[in-house]
Short mmCIF file of C-alpha atoms in Angstrom, two decimals:
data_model
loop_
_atom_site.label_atom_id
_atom_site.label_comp_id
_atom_site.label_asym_id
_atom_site.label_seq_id
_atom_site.Cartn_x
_atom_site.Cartn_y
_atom_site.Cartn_z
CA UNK Y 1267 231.85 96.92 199.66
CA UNK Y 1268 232.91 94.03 201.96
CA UNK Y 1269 231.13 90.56 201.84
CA UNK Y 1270 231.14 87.53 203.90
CA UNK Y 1271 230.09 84.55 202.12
CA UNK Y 1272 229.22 81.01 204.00
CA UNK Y 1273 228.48 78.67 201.71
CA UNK Y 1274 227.77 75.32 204.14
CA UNK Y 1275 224.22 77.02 205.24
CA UNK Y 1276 224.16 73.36 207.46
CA UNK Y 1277 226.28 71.15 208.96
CA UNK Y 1278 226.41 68.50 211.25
CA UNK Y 1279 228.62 66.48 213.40
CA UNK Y 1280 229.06 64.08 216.38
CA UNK Y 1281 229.70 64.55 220.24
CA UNK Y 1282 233.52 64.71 220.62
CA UNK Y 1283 234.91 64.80 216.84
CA UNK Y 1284 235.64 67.83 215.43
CA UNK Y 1285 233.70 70.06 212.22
CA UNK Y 1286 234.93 73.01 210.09
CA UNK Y 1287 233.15 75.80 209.31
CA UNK Y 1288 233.87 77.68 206.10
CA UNK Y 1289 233.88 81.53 205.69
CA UNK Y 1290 235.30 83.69 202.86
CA UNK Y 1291 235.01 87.03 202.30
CA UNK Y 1292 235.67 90.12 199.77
CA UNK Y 1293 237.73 92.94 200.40
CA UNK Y 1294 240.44 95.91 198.91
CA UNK Y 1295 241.50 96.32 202.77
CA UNK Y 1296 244.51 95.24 203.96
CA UNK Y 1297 243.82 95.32 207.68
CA UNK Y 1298 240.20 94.16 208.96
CA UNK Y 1299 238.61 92.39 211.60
CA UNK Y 1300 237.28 89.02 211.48
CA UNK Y 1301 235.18 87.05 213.79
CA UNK Y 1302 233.01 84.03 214.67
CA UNK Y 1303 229.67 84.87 216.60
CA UNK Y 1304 227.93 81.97 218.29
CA UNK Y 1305 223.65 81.85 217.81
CA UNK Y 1306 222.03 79.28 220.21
CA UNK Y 1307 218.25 79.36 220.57
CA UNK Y 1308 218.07 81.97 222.43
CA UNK Y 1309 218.98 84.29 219.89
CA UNK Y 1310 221.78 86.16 221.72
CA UNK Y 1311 224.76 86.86 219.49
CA UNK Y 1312 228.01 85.28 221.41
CA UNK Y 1313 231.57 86.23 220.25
CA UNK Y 1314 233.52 82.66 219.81
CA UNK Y 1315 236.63 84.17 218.44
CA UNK Y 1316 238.22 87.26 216.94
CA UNK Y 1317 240.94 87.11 214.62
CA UNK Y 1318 243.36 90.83 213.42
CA UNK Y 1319 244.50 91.02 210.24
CA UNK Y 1320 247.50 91.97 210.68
CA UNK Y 1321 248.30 88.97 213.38
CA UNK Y 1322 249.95 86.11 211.19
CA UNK Y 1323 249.08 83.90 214.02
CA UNK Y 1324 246.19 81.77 214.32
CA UNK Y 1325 243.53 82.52 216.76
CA UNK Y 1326 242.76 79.96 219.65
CA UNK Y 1327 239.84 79.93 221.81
CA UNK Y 1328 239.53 76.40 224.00
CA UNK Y 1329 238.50 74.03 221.53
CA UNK Y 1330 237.87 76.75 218.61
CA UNK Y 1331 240.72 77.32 216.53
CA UNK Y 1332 240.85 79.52 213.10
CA UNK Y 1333 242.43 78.75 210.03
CA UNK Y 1334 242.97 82.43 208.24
CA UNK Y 1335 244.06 82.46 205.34
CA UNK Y 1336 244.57 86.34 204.37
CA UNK Y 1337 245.82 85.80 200.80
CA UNK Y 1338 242.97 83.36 199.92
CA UNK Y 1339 240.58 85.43 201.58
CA UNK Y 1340 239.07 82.84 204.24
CA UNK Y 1341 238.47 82.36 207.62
CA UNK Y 1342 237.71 79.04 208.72
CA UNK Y 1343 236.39 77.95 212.32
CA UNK Y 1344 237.47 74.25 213.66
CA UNK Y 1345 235.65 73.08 216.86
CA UNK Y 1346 237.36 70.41 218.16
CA UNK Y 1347 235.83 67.82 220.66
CA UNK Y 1348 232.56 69.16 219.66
CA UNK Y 1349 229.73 69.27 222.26
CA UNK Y 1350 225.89 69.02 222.59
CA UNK Y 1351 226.03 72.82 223.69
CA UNK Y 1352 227.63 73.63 220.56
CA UNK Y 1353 224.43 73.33 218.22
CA UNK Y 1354 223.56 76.59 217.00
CA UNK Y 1355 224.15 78.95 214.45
CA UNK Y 1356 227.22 80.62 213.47
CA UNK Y 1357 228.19 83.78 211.47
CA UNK Y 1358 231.11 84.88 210.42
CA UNK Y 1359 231.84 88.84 210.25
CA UNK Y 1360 234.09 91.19 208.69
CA UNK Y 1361 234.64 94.28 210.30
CA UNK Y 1362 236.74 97.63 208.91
CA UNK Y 1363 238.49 99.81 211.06
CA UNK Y 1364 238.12 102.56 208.40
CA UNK Y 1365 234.30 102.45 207.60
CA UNK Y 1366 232.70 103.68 210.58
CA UNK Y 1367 233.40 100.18 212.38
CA UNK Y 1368 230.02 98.47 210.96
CA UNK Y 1369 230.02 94.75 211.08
CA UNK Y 1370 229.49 92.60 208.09
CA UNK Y 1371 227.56 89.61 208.61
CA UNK Y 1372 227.14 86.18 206.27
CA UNK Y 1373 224.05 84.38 206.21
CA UNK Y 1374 225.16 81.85 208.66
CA UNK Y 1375 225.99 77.85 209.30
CA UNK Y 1376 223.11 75.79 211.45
CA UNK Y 1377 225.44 73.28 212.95
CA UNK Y 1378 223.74 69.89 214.79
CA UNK Y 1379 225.78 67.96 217.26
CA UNK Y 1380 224.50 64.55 217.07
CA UNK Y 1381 225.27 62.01 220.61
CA UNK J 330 225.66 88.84 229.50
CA UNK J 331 227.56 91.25 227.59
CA UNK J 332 226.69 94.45 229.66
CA UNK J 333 223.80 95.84 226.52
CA UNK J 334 220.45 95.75 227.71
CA UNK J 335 217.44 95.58 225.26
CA UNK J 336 213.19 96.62 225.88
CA UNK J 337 210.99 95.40 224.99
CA UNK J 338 212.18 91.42 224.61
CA UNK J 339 209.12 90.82 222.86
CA UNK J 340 207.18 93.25 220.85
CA UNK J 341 203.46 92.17 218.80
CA UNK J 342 201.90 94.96 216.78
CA UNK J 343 200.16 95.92 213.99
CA UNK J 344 200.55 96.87 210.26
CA UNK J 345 200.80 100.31 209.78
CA UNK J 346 201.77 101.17 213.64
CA UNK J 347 204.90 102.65 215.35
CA UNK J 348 207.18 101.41 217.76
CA UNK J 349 210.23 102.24 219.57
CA UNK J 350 213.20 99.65 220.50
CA UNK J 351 215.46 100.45 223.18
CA UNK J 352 218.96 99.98 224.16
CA UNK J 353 221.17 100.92 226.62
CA UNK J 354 224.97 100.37 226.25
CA UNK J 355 228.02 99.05 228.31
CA UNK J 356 228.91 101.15 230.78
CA UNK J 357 231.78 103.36 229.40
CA UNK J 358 230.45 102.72 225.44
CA UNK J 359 229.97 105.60 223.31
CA UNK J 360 229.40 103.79 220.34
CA UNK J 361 225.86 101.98 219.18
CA UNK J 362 224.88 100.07 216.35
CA UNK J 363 221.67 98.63 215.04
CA UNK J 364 221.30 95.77 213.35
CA UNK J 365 218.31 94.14 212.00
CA UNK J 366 217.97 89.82 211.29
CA UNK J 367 215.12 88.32 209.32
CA UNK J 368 213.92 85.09 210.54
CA UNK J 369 217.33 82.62 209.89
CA UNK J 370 219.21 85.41 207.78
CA UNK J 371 222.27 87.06 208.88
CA UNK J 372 222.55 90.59 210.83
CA UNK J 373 222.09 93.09 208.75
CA UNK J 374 223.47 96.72 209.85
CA UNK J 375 220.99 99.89 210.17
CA UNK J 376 222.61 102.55 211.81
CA UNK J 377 225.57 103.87 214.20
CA UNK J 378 225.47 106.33 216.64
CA UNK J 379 228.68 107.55 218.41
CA UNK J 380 228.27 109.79 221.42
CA UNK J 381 224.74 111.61 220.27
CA UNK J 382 225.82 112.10 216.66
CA UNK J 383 224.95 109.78 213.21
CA UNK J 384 228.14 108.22 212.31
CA UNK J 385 227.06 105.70 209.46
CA UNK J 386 223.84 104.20 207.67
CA UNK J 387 223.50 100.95 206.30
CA UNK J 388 220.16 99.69 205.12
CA UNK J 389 217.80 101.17 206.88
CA UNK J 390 214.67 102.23 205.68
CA UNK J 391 213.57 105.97 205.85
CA UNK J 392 210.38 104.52 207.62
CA UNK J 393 213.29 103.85 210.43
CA UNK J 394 215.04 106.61 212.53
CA UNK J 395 217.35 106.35 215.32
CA UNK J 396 218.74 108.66 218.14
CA UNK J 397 221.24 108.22 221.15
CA UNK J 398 220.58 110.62 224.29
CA UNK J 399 222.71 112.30 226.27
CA UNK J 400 222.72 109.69 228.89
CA UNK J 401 223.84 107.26 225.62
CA UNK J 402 221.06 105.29 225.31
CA UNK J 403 219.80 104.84 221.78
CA UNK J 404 216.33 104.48 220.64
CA UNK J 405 215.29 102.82 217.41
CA UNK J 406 212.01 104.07 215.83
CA UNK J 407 210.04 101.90 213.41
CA UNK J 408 207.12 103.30 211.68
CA UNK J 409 203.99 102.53 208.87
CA UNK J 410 205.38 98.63 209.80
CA UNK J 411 204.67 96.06 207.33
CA UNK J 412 204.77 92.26 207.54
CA UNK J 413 208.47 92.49 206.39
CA UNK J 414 209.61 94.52 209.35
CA UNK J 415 209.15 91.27 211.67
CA UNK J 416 212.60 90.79 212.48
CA UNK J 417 215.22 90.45 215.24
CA UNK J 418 216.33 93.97 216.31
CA UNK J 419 220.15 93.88 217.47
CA UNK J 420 221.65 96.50 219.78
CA UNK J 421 225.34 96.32 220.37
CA UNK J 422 228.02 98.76 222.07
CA UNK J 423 231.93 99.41 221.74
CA UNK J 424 234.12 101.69 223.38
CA UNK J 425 234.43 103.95 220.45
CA UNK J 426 235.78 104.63 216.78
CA UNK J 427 239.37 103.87 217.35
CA UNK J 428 241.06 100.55 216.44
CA UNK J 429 240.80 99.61 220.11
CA UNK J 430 237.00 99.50 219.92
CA UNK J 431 236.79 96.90 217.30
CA UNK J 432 234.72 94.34 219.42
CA UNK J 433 231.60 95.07 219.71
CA UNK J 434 229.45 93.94 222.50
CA UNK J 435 225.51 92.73 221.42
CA UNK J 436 222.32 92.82 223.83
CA UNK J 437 219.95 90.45 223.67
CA UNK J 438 217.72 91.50 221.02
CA UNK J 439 213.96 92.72 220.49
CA UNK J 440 211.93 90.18 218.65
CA UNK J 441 209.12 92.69 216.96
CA UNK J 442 206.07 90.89 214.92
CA UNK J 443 204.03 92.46 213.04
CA UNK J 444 200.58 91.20 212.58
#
């Protein structure tokens, strides 16, 4: 079975500079689904970015960039020029395109933007 | 707001009771999931329901039972609930089961507490 592992369960960083988030995650498949899902306080799961498999290509969102890394297995989120509105948490998520389409969550990074 | 919509927002009950969550998907969605997060714990997937039929389980409990009508909206039925069961219930919606539908869209969620 797939598994997303986030191992920084907190991180923190000022306005404006820019934070990495880490995300690895198990799997035999060759071509998956990966994304970044934004939790503020108000609980409502926001896609950030989405990232194919089979796209060699980096995703780019604004000021969220991934670095995916298919042979190592991660799936890192940078958020450049990092703003108040940014604290929240964050999940990373694996998703198959064989099994059914059922999303694979990890257990999250609380990130605080400090002024 | 991603098109899902959730009912109850908030739900308080007691141990041992029943309840029913429901969700209503994006216009045009066939496909609904149900996901379940414990207070500051990642989404974990219940069930998936693609036009009326049981596509997949994850780790719901037999206590738990789902359906989707013919009009597509979904219901999630929690029974005999237990202090454990107070959780954020997730709804979300895609297209369908091809690769195309790989993004799926989440509703706001249906914070249930069990007293």
């Amino acid at each position: 079975a797939q598994t997303v592992t986030q191992s920084q369960p907190e991180m923190s960083v000022q306005e404006a500079e820019t934070v990495t988030l880490s995300c690895t995650y198990d799997t035999s498949e060759s071509d998956y689904y990966l994304f970044w899902y934004k939790q503020p306080p108000s609980r409502q799961m926001i896609l950030v970015i989405r990232q194919e498999a089979y796209k060699q290509q980096n995703a780019t969102e604004n000021r969220f960039s991934v670095n995916f890394q298919k042979a190592a297995k991660s799936f890192s989120l940078k958020i450049s020029d990092s703003q108040l509105g940014d604290a929240a948490m964050y999940f990373c998520a694996y998703r198959s395109p064989y099994n059914n389409n059922d999303m694979r969550f990890g257990a999250g990074t609380r990130l605080t933007v400090k002024p | 707001d991603s098109g899902v919509t959730q009912t109850p927002k908030h739900l308080i009950t007691a141990t041992g009771q029943r309840v029913t969550l429901r969700c209503s998907p994006r216009s045009g969605d066939l496909s609904v999931y149900w996901y379940q997060q414990s207070l500051d714990q990642g989404l974990q997937f219940l069930i998936q329901y693609y036009n009326g039929e049981e596509r997949a389980k994850g780790n719901i409990l037999e206590r738990f039972s789902a359906q989707q009508f013919p009009d597509l909206h979904s219901e999630l039925n929690l029974s005999s609930l237990e202090l454990g069961d107070s959780a954020l219930y997730f709804c979300a919606s895609s297209v369908g089961l091809d690769r195309a539908s790989y993004e799926q869209y989440f509703g706001p969620g249906t914070r249930l507490t069990v007293t």
